[in-house]
Amino acid sequence: MDVFQKKPQNIAIHTSPSHDLRVADCEVPKLGADECLVHVRATGICGSDVHFWKHGRIGPMIVTGDNGLGHESAGIVLQVGDAVTRFKPGDRVAMECGVPCSKPTCDFCRTGKYHACPDVVFFSTPPHHGTLRRYHAHPEAWLHHLPDHVSFEEGALLEPLTVALAGIDRSGLRLADPLVICGAGPIGLVTLLAANAAGAAPIVITDIDENRLAKAKELVPRVQPILVQKQETSQDLGARIVKELGQEAKLVLECTGVESSVHAGIYATRFGGMVFVIGVGKDFQNIPFMHMSAKEIDLRFQYRYHDIYPKSIALVNAGLIDLKPLVSHRYKLEEGLEAFATASNPAARAIKVQIIDE
């Protein structure tokens, strides 16, 4: 194919147990019958990618060998396997990177909870290589058509949006629910966009970074930002949140996973309310047990997502959620190391760093 004559190298961004980061030279994958070869045009760097590089693990998911990163990707189909019927070369696609076993004997796959499949292959989670590469073979069933006017950058941002929508679905957010979002990082900001589209009101968002709070205000002008003071107790922050919200929250969407932030969310929650944790934090954390008990506060969590990509695409396609302002930095695939340096450096003030391959 012409594209291989122009760009024969299949380069990718890899890490290893020694915490190195490098641009690796890989073979162009051979297609299975049900797979499509995708030229990956845009990939966002997720916090989990940085975590696997810097720390070598997230909970029980441990980097034990050479490991390709990236799972927020969109691209264009170059070739299709013999059994593929839904796609053809030239189709623009977003990639859902959690591929379950789909066996009829798997209770989770059979009942629609495929994200809990014990044999799921989640690209970029060890030991499976990610999609931060030029050419990637992806199962047809886990590709999604991109509408013509949705860019590859937006297609890559569908993955974090899907995380946020999964949290909103599972938390049961309703119109005019008073809402607190803890954290104005990439997941916090897409959660804000989704909550705004869902009609939550009023909304408060917290963060330790003034620039991210300013971005939140730019994205959703009606949101009330709260700058977290480093020496502030969780109880005091919770009281400030309640004052700014004008009432105790019915729902807190916690997007940091930081213990003190979870506590602040708990102290800002009304009787019978819910703190829903989307963020990823330490393996073991303390909670204000008796405070939660006396106020019947529910503490819930999510693990990835299922059946949400079509909703994400529909919302972006309809213009109800605008993801474009979230991309703060763009790098070429060959500049992957610089991209990760930016994504991992707070001084860079990055929101979402994307790696682009034209």
CSV table of C-alpha atoms in Angstrom, one decimal:
chain,number,residue,atom,x,y,z
A,1,MET,CA,0.0,0.0,0.0
A,2,ASP,CA,1.1,3.6,-0.7
A,3,VAL,CA,1.0,4.5,3.0
A,4,PHE,CA,3.6,1.8,3.8
A,5,GLN,CA,5.9,3.2,1.1
A,6,LYS,CA,5.6,6.6,2.7
A,7,LYS,CA,5.9,5.5,6.3
A,8,PRO,CA,7.2,1.9,6.5
A,9,GLN,CA,8.3,2.1,10.1
A,10,ASN,CA,5.8,1.1,12.8
A,11,ILE,CA,7.2,3.1,15.7
A,12,ALA,CA,5.6,3.0,19.1
A,13,ILE,CA,6.2,4.4,22.6
A,14,HIS,CA,7.2,1.7,25.1
A,15,THR,CA,8.3,1.4,28.7
A,16,SER,CA,9.6,-1.4,30.9
A,17,PRO,CA,10.2,-2.5,34.5
A,18,SER,CA,13.3,-0.3,34.6
A,19,HIS,CA,11.0,2.7,34.0
A,20,ASP,CA,12.7,3.7,30.8
A,21,LEU,CA,10.7,5.4,28.0
A,22,ARG,CA,11.7,4.9,24.4
A,23,VAL,CA,10.6,5.1,20.8
A,24,ALA,CA,10.5,1.5,19.7
A,25,ASP,CA,10.6,0.1,16.2
A,26,CYS,CA,8.0,-2.6,15.7
A,27,GLU,CA,6.8,-4.8,12.9
A,28,VAL,CA,3.6,-4.0,11.1
A,29,PRO,CA,1.1,-6.5,12.6
A,30,LYS,CA,-0.4,-9.3,10.6
A,31,LEU,CA,-4.2,-9.3,10.5
A,32,GLY,CA,-6.4,-11.9,12.0
A,33,ALA,CA,-9.6,-12.7,10.0
A,34,ASP,CA,-11.7,-10.4,12.3
A,35,GLU,CA,-9.2,-7.5,12.6
A,36,CYS,CA,-8.6,-4.2,10.9
A,37,LEU,CA,-5.2,-2.6,10.4
A,38,VAL,CA,-5.5,1.0,11.6
A,39,HIS,CA,-3.2,3.9,11.0
A,40,VAL,CA,-3.4,5.5,14.4
A,41,ARG,CA,-3.7,9.2,13.8
A,42,ALA,CA,-4.2,10.7,17.3
A,43,THR,CA,-3.6,9.3,20.8
A,44,GLY,CA,-4.0,11.1,24.1
A,45,ILE,CA,-1.6,10.5,27.0
A,46,CYS,CA,-3.5,9.2,30.0
A,47,GLY,CA,-2.5,9.5,33.6
A,48,SER,CA,-2.3,5.7,33.6
A,49,ASP,CA,0.3,5.8,30.9
A,50,VAL,CA,2.5,8.1,32.9
A,51,HIS,CA,1.9,6.0,36.0
A,52,PHE,CA,3.0,2.7,34.3
A,53,TRP,CA,6.1,4.5,33.1
A,54,LYS,CA,7.0,6.2,36.4
A,55,HIS,CA,5.8,3.7,38.9
A,56,GLY,CA,5.6,0.4,36.9
A,57,ARG,CA,2.2,-0.5,38.2
A,58,ILE,CA,-1.4,0.5,39.0
A,59,GLY,CA,-2.7,-1.7,41.8
A,60,PRO,CA,-2.4,-5.4,40.6
A,61,MET,CA,-1.5,-4.3,37.1
A,62,ILE,CA,2.2,-4.5,36.9
A,63,VAL,CA,4.7,-3.8,34.1
A,64,THR,CA,6.7,-7.1,34.0
A,65,GLY,CA,8.3,-6.7,30.5
A,66,ASP,CA,8.4,-4.5,27.5
A,67,ASN,CA,5.1,-2.7,27.4
A,68,GLY,CA,3.6,-0.4,24.7
A,69,LEU,CA,1.6,2.5,26.1
A,70,GLY,CA,-1.6,4.4,24.9
A,71,HIS,CA,-5.3,3.6,24.8
A,72,GLU,CA,-7.0,6.9,23.8
A,73,SER,CA,-6.8,6.5,20.1
A,74,ALA,CA,-8.5,7.2,16.7
A,75,GLY,CA,-7.4,6.6,13.2
A,76,ILE,CA,-8.1,5.3,9.7
A,77,VAL,CA,-8.6,1.8,8.5
A,78,LEU,CA,-5.9,0.7,6.0
A,79,GLN,CA,-6.7,-3.0,5.6
A,80,VAL,CA,-9.4,-5.5,6.7
A,81,GLY,CA,-9.3,-9.2,7.5
A,82,ASP,CA,-11.2,-11.7,5.5
A,83,ALA,CA,-14.1,-11.9,7.9
A,84,VAL,CA,-14.6,-8.2,8.5
A,85,THR,CA,-17.9,-6.9,7.2
A,86,ARG,CA,-18.5,-3.5,8.9
A,87,PHE,CA,-15.4,-1.6,7.8
A,88,LYS,CA,-13.4,-0.9,4.7
A,89,PRO,CA,-10.1,0.8,3.9
A,90,GLY,CA,-10.6,4.6,4.4
A,91,ASP,CA,-13.1,4.4,7.2
A,92,ARG,CA,-12.4,6.7,10.1
A,93,VAL,CA,-12.6,5.0,13.5
A,94,ALA,CA,-12.3,5.3,17.3
A,95,MET,CA,-10.8,2.4,19.1
A,96,GLU,CA,-12.4,0.9,22.2
A,97,CYS,CA,-9.4,-0.7,23.9
A,98,GLY,CA,-11.0,-3.1,26.3
A,99,VAL,CA,-11.5,-6.4,24.3
A,100,PRO,CA,-13.3,-9.1,26.4
A,101,CYS,CA,-13.3,-12.8,25.7
A,102,SER,CA,-16.9,-12.7,24.5
A,103,LYS,CA,-17.3,-16.4,25.2
A,104,PRO,CA,-20.8,-17.7,26.0
A,105,THR,CA,-19.4,-19.3,29.1
A,106,CYS,CA,-18.3,-15.9,30.5
A,107,ASP,CA,-21.0,-14.6,32.9
A,108,PHE,CA,-19.8,-11.0,32.6
A,109,CYS,CA,-19.7,-11.0,28.8
A,110,ARG,CA,-23.0,-12.7,28.5
A,111,THR,CA,-24.8,-10.3,30.9
A,112,GLY,CA,-23.3,-7.1,29.3
A,113,LYS,CA,-20.7,-6.4,32.0
A,114,TYR,CA,-17.9,-7.1,29.6
A,115,HIS,CA,-15.6,-4.6,31.3
A,116,ALA,CA,-15.4,-7.1,34.2
A,117,CYS,CA,-14.4,-10.0,32.0
A,118,PRO,CA,-11.4,-11.7,33.8
A,119,ASP,CA,-9.8,-12.4,30.4
A,120,VAL,CA,-10.2,-8.9,29.0
A,121,VAL,CA,-7.4,-7.6,26.8
A,122,PHE,CA,-7.0,-3.9,27.6
A,123,PHE,CA,-4.5,-2.4,25.3
A,124,SER,CA,-1.7,-0.7,27.2
A,125,THR,CA,-2.4,-2.6,30.4
A,126,PRO,CA,0.4,-5.1,31.0
A,127,PRO,CA,1.2,-7.4,29.4
A,128,HIS,CA,-0.7,-6.1,26.3
A,129,HIS,CA,0.9,-3.4,24.1
A,130,GLY,CA,-1.1,-0.2,23.7
A,131,THR,CA,-2.2,1.8,20.7
A,132,LEU,CA,0.4,4.6,20.9
A,133,ARG,CA,2.0,3.4,17.6
A,134,ARG,CA,1.7,4.0,13.9
A,135,TYR,CA,0.0,0.8,12.9
A,136,HIS,CA,-2.3,-1.3,15.1
A,137,ALA,CA,-4.4,-4.4,14.5
A,138,HIS,CA,-7.8,-4.0,16.2
A,139,PRO,CA,-10.8,-6.4,16.4
A,140,GLU,CA,-13.7,-5.2,14.2
A,141,ALA,CA,-16.2,-5.6,17.0
A,142,TRP,CA,-14.4,-2.9,19.1
A,143,LEU,CA,-14.0,-0.2,16.5
A,144,HIS,CA,-16.5,2.6,16.2
A,145,HIS,CA,-17.3,4.7,13.1
A,146,LEU,CA,-16.4,8.4,13.4
A,147,PRO,CA,-18.8,10.9,11.9
A,148,ASP,CA,-17.2,12.9,9.1
A,149,HIS,CA,-17.0,16.1,11.0
A,150,VAL,CA,-15.6,14.6,14.2
A,151,SER,CA,-11.8,14.9,14.1
A,152,PHE,CA,-9.2,12.3,15.0
A,153,GLU,CA,-8.3,14.4,18.0
A,154,GLU,CA,-11.9,14.4,19.2
A,155,GLY,CA,-12.1,10.6,18.4
A,156,ALA,CA,-9.1,10.0,20.7
A,157,LEU,CA,-10.8,12.1,23.4
A,158,LEU,CA,-13.9,9.8,23.3
A,159,GLU,CA,-12.1,7.4,25.6
A,160,PRO,CA,-11.8,9.8,28.6
A,161,LEU,CA,-15.3,11.1,27.8
A,162,THR,CA,-16.5,7.5,28.0
A,163,VAL,CA,-15.0,7.2,31.4
A,164,ALA,CA,-16.9,10.3,32.6
A,165,LEU,CA,-20.2,9.1,31.1
A,166,ALA,CA,-19.8,5.7,32.7
A,167,GLY,CA,-19.5,7.5,36.1
A,168,ILE,CA,-22.6,9.7,35.4
A,169,ASP,CA,-24.6,6.7,34.3
A,170,ARG,CA,-23.6,4.6,37.4
A,171,SER,CA,-24.0,7.4,39.8
A,172,GLY,CA,-27.5,8.2,38.6
A,173,LEU,CA,-27.0,11.9,38.1
A,174,ARG,CA,-30.3,13.7,37.3
A,175,LEU,CA,-31.4,17.1,36.2
A,176,ALA,CA,-30.9,19.9,38.7
A,177,ASP,CA,-28.9,17.7,41.1
A,178,PRO,CA,-26.5,19.9,43.1
A,179,LEU,CA,-23.1,18.5,42.2
A,180,VAL,CA,-19.5,18.7,43.3
A,181,ILE,CA,-16.6,17.6,41.0
A,182,CYS,CA,-13.3,17.0,42.8
A,183,GLY,CA,-10.4,17.5,40.5
A,184,ALA,CA,-10.1,19.6,37.3
A,185,GLY,CA,-7.6,17.4,35.5
A,186,PRO,CA,-8.6,15.8,32.1
A,187,ILE,CA,-11.1,13.4,33.6
A,188,GLY,CA,-12.5,16.1,35.9
A,189,LEU,CA,-13.0,18.4,33.0
A,190,VAL,CA,-14.7,15.9,30.7
A,191,THR,CA,-16.8,15.0,33.7
A,192,LEU,CA,-17.7,18.6,34.0
A,193,LEU,CA,-18.7,18.8,30.3
A,194,ALA,CA,-20.8,15.7,30.6
A,195,ALA,CA,-22.5,16.8,33.9
A,196,ASN,CA,-23.3,20.1,32.3
A,197,ALA,CA,-24.9,18.4,29.3
A,198,ALA,CA,-26.8,16.2,31.8
A,199,GLY,CA,-28.3,19.2,33.5
A,200,ALA,CA,-26.6,19.1,36.9
A,201,ALA,CA,-27.1,22.4,38.8
A,202,PRO,CA,-25.5,24.0,40.6
A,203,ILE,CA,-22.0,22.7,40.0
A,204,VAL,CA,-18.8,23.3,42.1
A,205,ILE,CA,-15.4,22.0,40.9
A,206,THR,CA,-12.2,21.9,43.1
A,207,ASP,CA,-8.5,21.7,42.3
A,208,ILE,CA,-5.1,22.7,43.7
A,209,ASP,CA,-4.2,24.3,40.3
A,210,GLU,CA,-5.6,27.8,39.4
A,211,ASN,CA,-5.0,27.2,35.7
A,212,ARG,CA,-7.1,24.1,35.6
A,213,LEU,CA,-9.9,25.9,37.5
A,214,ALA,CA,-9.7,28.7,34.9
A,215,LYS,CA,-10.0,26.1,32.2
A,216,ALA,CA,-13.1,24.7,33.9
A,217,LYS,CA,-14.7,28.1,34.0
A,218,GLU,CA,-13.8,28.7,30.3
A,219,LEU,CA,-15.5,25.4,29.4
A,220,VAL,CA,-18.6,25.8,31.6
A,221,PRO,CA,-19.0,29.5,32.6
A,222,ARG,CA,-21.6,28.7,35.3
A,223,VAL,CA,-19.4,26.3,37.3
A,224,GLN,CA,-18.1,27.6,40.6
A,225,PRO,CA,-14.4,26.9,41.0
A,226,ILE,CA,-12.8,26.4,44.4
A,227,LEU,CA,-9.0,26.5,44.9
A,228,VAL,CA,-7.9,23.9,47.4
A,229,GLN,CA,-5.4,25.2,50.0
A,230,LYS,CA,-2.6,22.8,50.7
A,231,GLN,CA,-2.8,23.1,54.5
A,232,GLU,CA,-6.6,23.1,54.6
A,233,THR,CA,-8.3,20.2,56.5
A,234,SER,CA,-10.8,18.1,54.6
A,235,GLN,CA,-13.6,19.2,57.0
A,236,ASP,CA,-12.8,22.9,56.3
A,237,LEU,CA,-12.7,22.3,52.5
A,238,GLY,CA,-16.0,20.4,52.7
A,239,ALA,CA,-17.5,23.4,54.6
A,240,ARG,CA,-16.2,25.8,51.9
A,241,ILE,CA,-17.7,23.6,49.2
A,242,VAL,CA,-21.1,23.6,50.9
A,243,LYS,CA,-21.0,27.4,51.2
A,244,GLU,CA,-20.1,27.9,47.5
A,245,LEU,CA,-22.7,25.3,46.4
A,246,GLY,CA,-25.4,26.9,48.6
A,247,GLN,CA,-26.3,23.5,50.0
A,248,GLU,CA,-24.9,20.1,50.7
A,249,ALA,CA,-24.3,18.1,47.6
A,250,LYS,CA,-26.6,15.3,46.4
A,251,LEU,CA,-23.7,13.9,44.5
A,252,VAL,CA,-19.9,14.2,44.5
A,253,LEU,CA,-18.0,12.9,41.5
A,254,GLU,CA,-14.4,12.4,42.8
A,255,CYS,CA,-11.9,12.5,39.9
A,256,THR,CA,-8.6,12.5,41.7
A,257,GLY,CA,-8.5,9.4,43.9
A,258,VAL,CA,-6.6,11.4,46.5
A,259,GLU,CA,-7.6,10.4,50.0
A,260,SER,CA,-7.9,14.0,51.4
A,261,SER,CA,-10.0,14.9,48.3
A,262,VAL,CA,-12.3,12.0,48.9
A,263,HIS,CA,-12.7,13.1,52.5
A,264,ALA,CA,-13.6,16.6,51.5
A,265,GLY,CA,-16.2,15.3,49.1
A,266,ILE,CA,-17.7,13.2,51.9
A,267,TYR,CA,-17.9,16.2,54.3
A,268,ALA,CA,-19.7,18.1,51.6
A,269,THR,CA,-22.4,15.5,51.0
A,270,ARG,CA,-26.0,15.7,52.3
A,271,PHE,CA,-27.8,13.0,54.2
A,272,GLY,CA,-28.5,10.1,51.9
A,273,GLY,CA,-26.2,11.5,49.2
A,274,MET,CA,-23.4,9.8,47.3
A,275,VAL,CA,-19.7,10.1,46.7
A,276,PHE,CA,-18.8,8.4,43.5
A,277,VAL,CA,-15.1,7.8,42.9
A,278,ILE,CA,-13.9,7.9,39.3
A,279,GLY,CA,-10.3,8.7,40.1
A,280,VAL,CA,-7.6,6.1,40.8
A,281,GLY,CA,-5.7,6.3,44.1
A,282,LYS,CA,-3.7,4.4,46.6
A,283,ASP,CA,-4.4,0.7,47.2
A,284,PHE,CA,-5.5,1.4,50.8
A,285,GLN,CA,-7.2,4.5,52.1
A,286,ASN,CA,-9.0,5.6,55.3
A,287,ILE,CA,-12.5,7.0,55.3
A,288,PRO,CA,-14.5,8.9,57.9
A,289,PHE,CA,-16.5,5.8,58.7
A,290,MET,CA,-18.9,7.0,61.4
A,291,HIS,CA,-19.6,10.4,59.6
A,292,MET,CA,-20.7,8.4,56.6
A,293,SER,CA,-22.7,6.0,58.6
A,294,ALA,CA,-24.6,8.8,60.5
A,295,LYS,CA,-25.5,10.5,57.2
A,296,GLU,CA,-26.2,7.4,55.2
A,297,ILE,CA,-23.7,8.5,52.6
A,298,ASP,CA,-23.1,6.0,49.8
A,299,LEU,CA,-19.5,5.5,48.6
A,300,ARG,CA,-19.3,3.9,45.1
A,301,PHE,CA,-16.7,3.3,42.5
A,302,GLN,CA,-16.4,2.4,38.8
A,303,TYR,CA,-14.1,0.1,36.8
A,304,ARG,CA,-13.6,1.3,33.3
A,305,TYR,CA,-16.8,1.3,31.2
A,306,HIS,CA,-19.1,-0.8,29.0
A,307,ASP,CA,-21.5,0.1,26.1
A,308,ILE,CA,-20.8,3.8,26.4
A,309,TYR,CA,-18.8,4.6,23.2
A,310,PRO,CA,-21.9,5.1,21.0
A,311,LYS,CA,-23.3,7.6,23.6
A,312,SER,CA,-20.0,9.5,23.6
A,313,ILE,CA,-20.0,9.7,19.8
A,314,ALA,CA,-23.6,10.7,19.7
A,315,LEU,CA,-23.1,13.6,22.2
A,316,VAL,CA,-20.0,14.9,20.3
A,317,ASN,CA,-21.7,14.5,16.9
A,318,ALA,CA,-24.8,16.5,18.1
A,319,GLY,CA,-22.6,19.3,19.5
A,320,LEU,CA,-23.8,18.7,23.1
A,321,ILE,CA,-20.2,18.2,24.3
A,322,ASP,CA,-17.2,20.1,22.7
A,323,LEU,CA,-14.0,18.2,23.4
A,324,LYS,CA,-11.7,20.3,21.2
A,325,PRO,CA,-10.6,22.8,23.8
A,326,LEU,CA,-9.2,20.0,26.0
A,327,VAL,CA,-6.1,19.4,23.8
A,328,SER,CA,-3.4,21.7,25.1
A,329,HIS,CA,-0.3,20.2,23.5
A,330,ARG,CA,0.4,18.3,20.3
A,331,TYR,CA,3.5,16.3,19.3
A,332,LYS,CA,4.5,14.1,16.4
A,333,LEU,CA,4.8,10.4,17.1
A,334,GLU,CA,8.6,10.7,16.7
A,335,GLU,CA,8.5,13.3,19.5
A,336,GLY,CA,6.8,10.8,22.0
A,337,LEU,CA,9.5,11.3,24.7
A,338,GLU,CA,9.0,15.0,24.7
A,339,ALA,CA,5.2,14.5,24.8
A,340,PHE,CA,5.5,12.4,27.9
A,341,ALA,CA,7.8,14.9,29.5
A,342,THR,CA,5.2,17.6,29.0
A,343,ALA,CA,2.3,15.3,30.2
A,344,SER,CA,4.2,14.5,33.4
A,345,ASN,CA,5.4,18.0,34.3
A,346,PRO,CA,3.0,20.1,36.3
A,347,ALA,CA,4.9,23.3,35.2
A,348,ALA,CA,3.9,22.6,31.6
A,349,ARG,CA,0.2,23.3,32.6
A,350,ALA,CA,-1.0,20.6,30.2
A,351,ILE,CA,-4.6,19.5,30.0
A,352,LYS,CA,-4.5,16.8,27.4
A,353,VAL,CA,-1.3,16.0,25.5
A,354,GLN,CA,-1.9,14.3,22.2
A,355,ILE,CA,0.5,12.5,19.8
A,356,ILE,CA,-0.4,13.0,16.2
A,357,ASP,CA,0.7,11.0,13.2
A,358,GLU,CA,-0.3,12.4,9.8
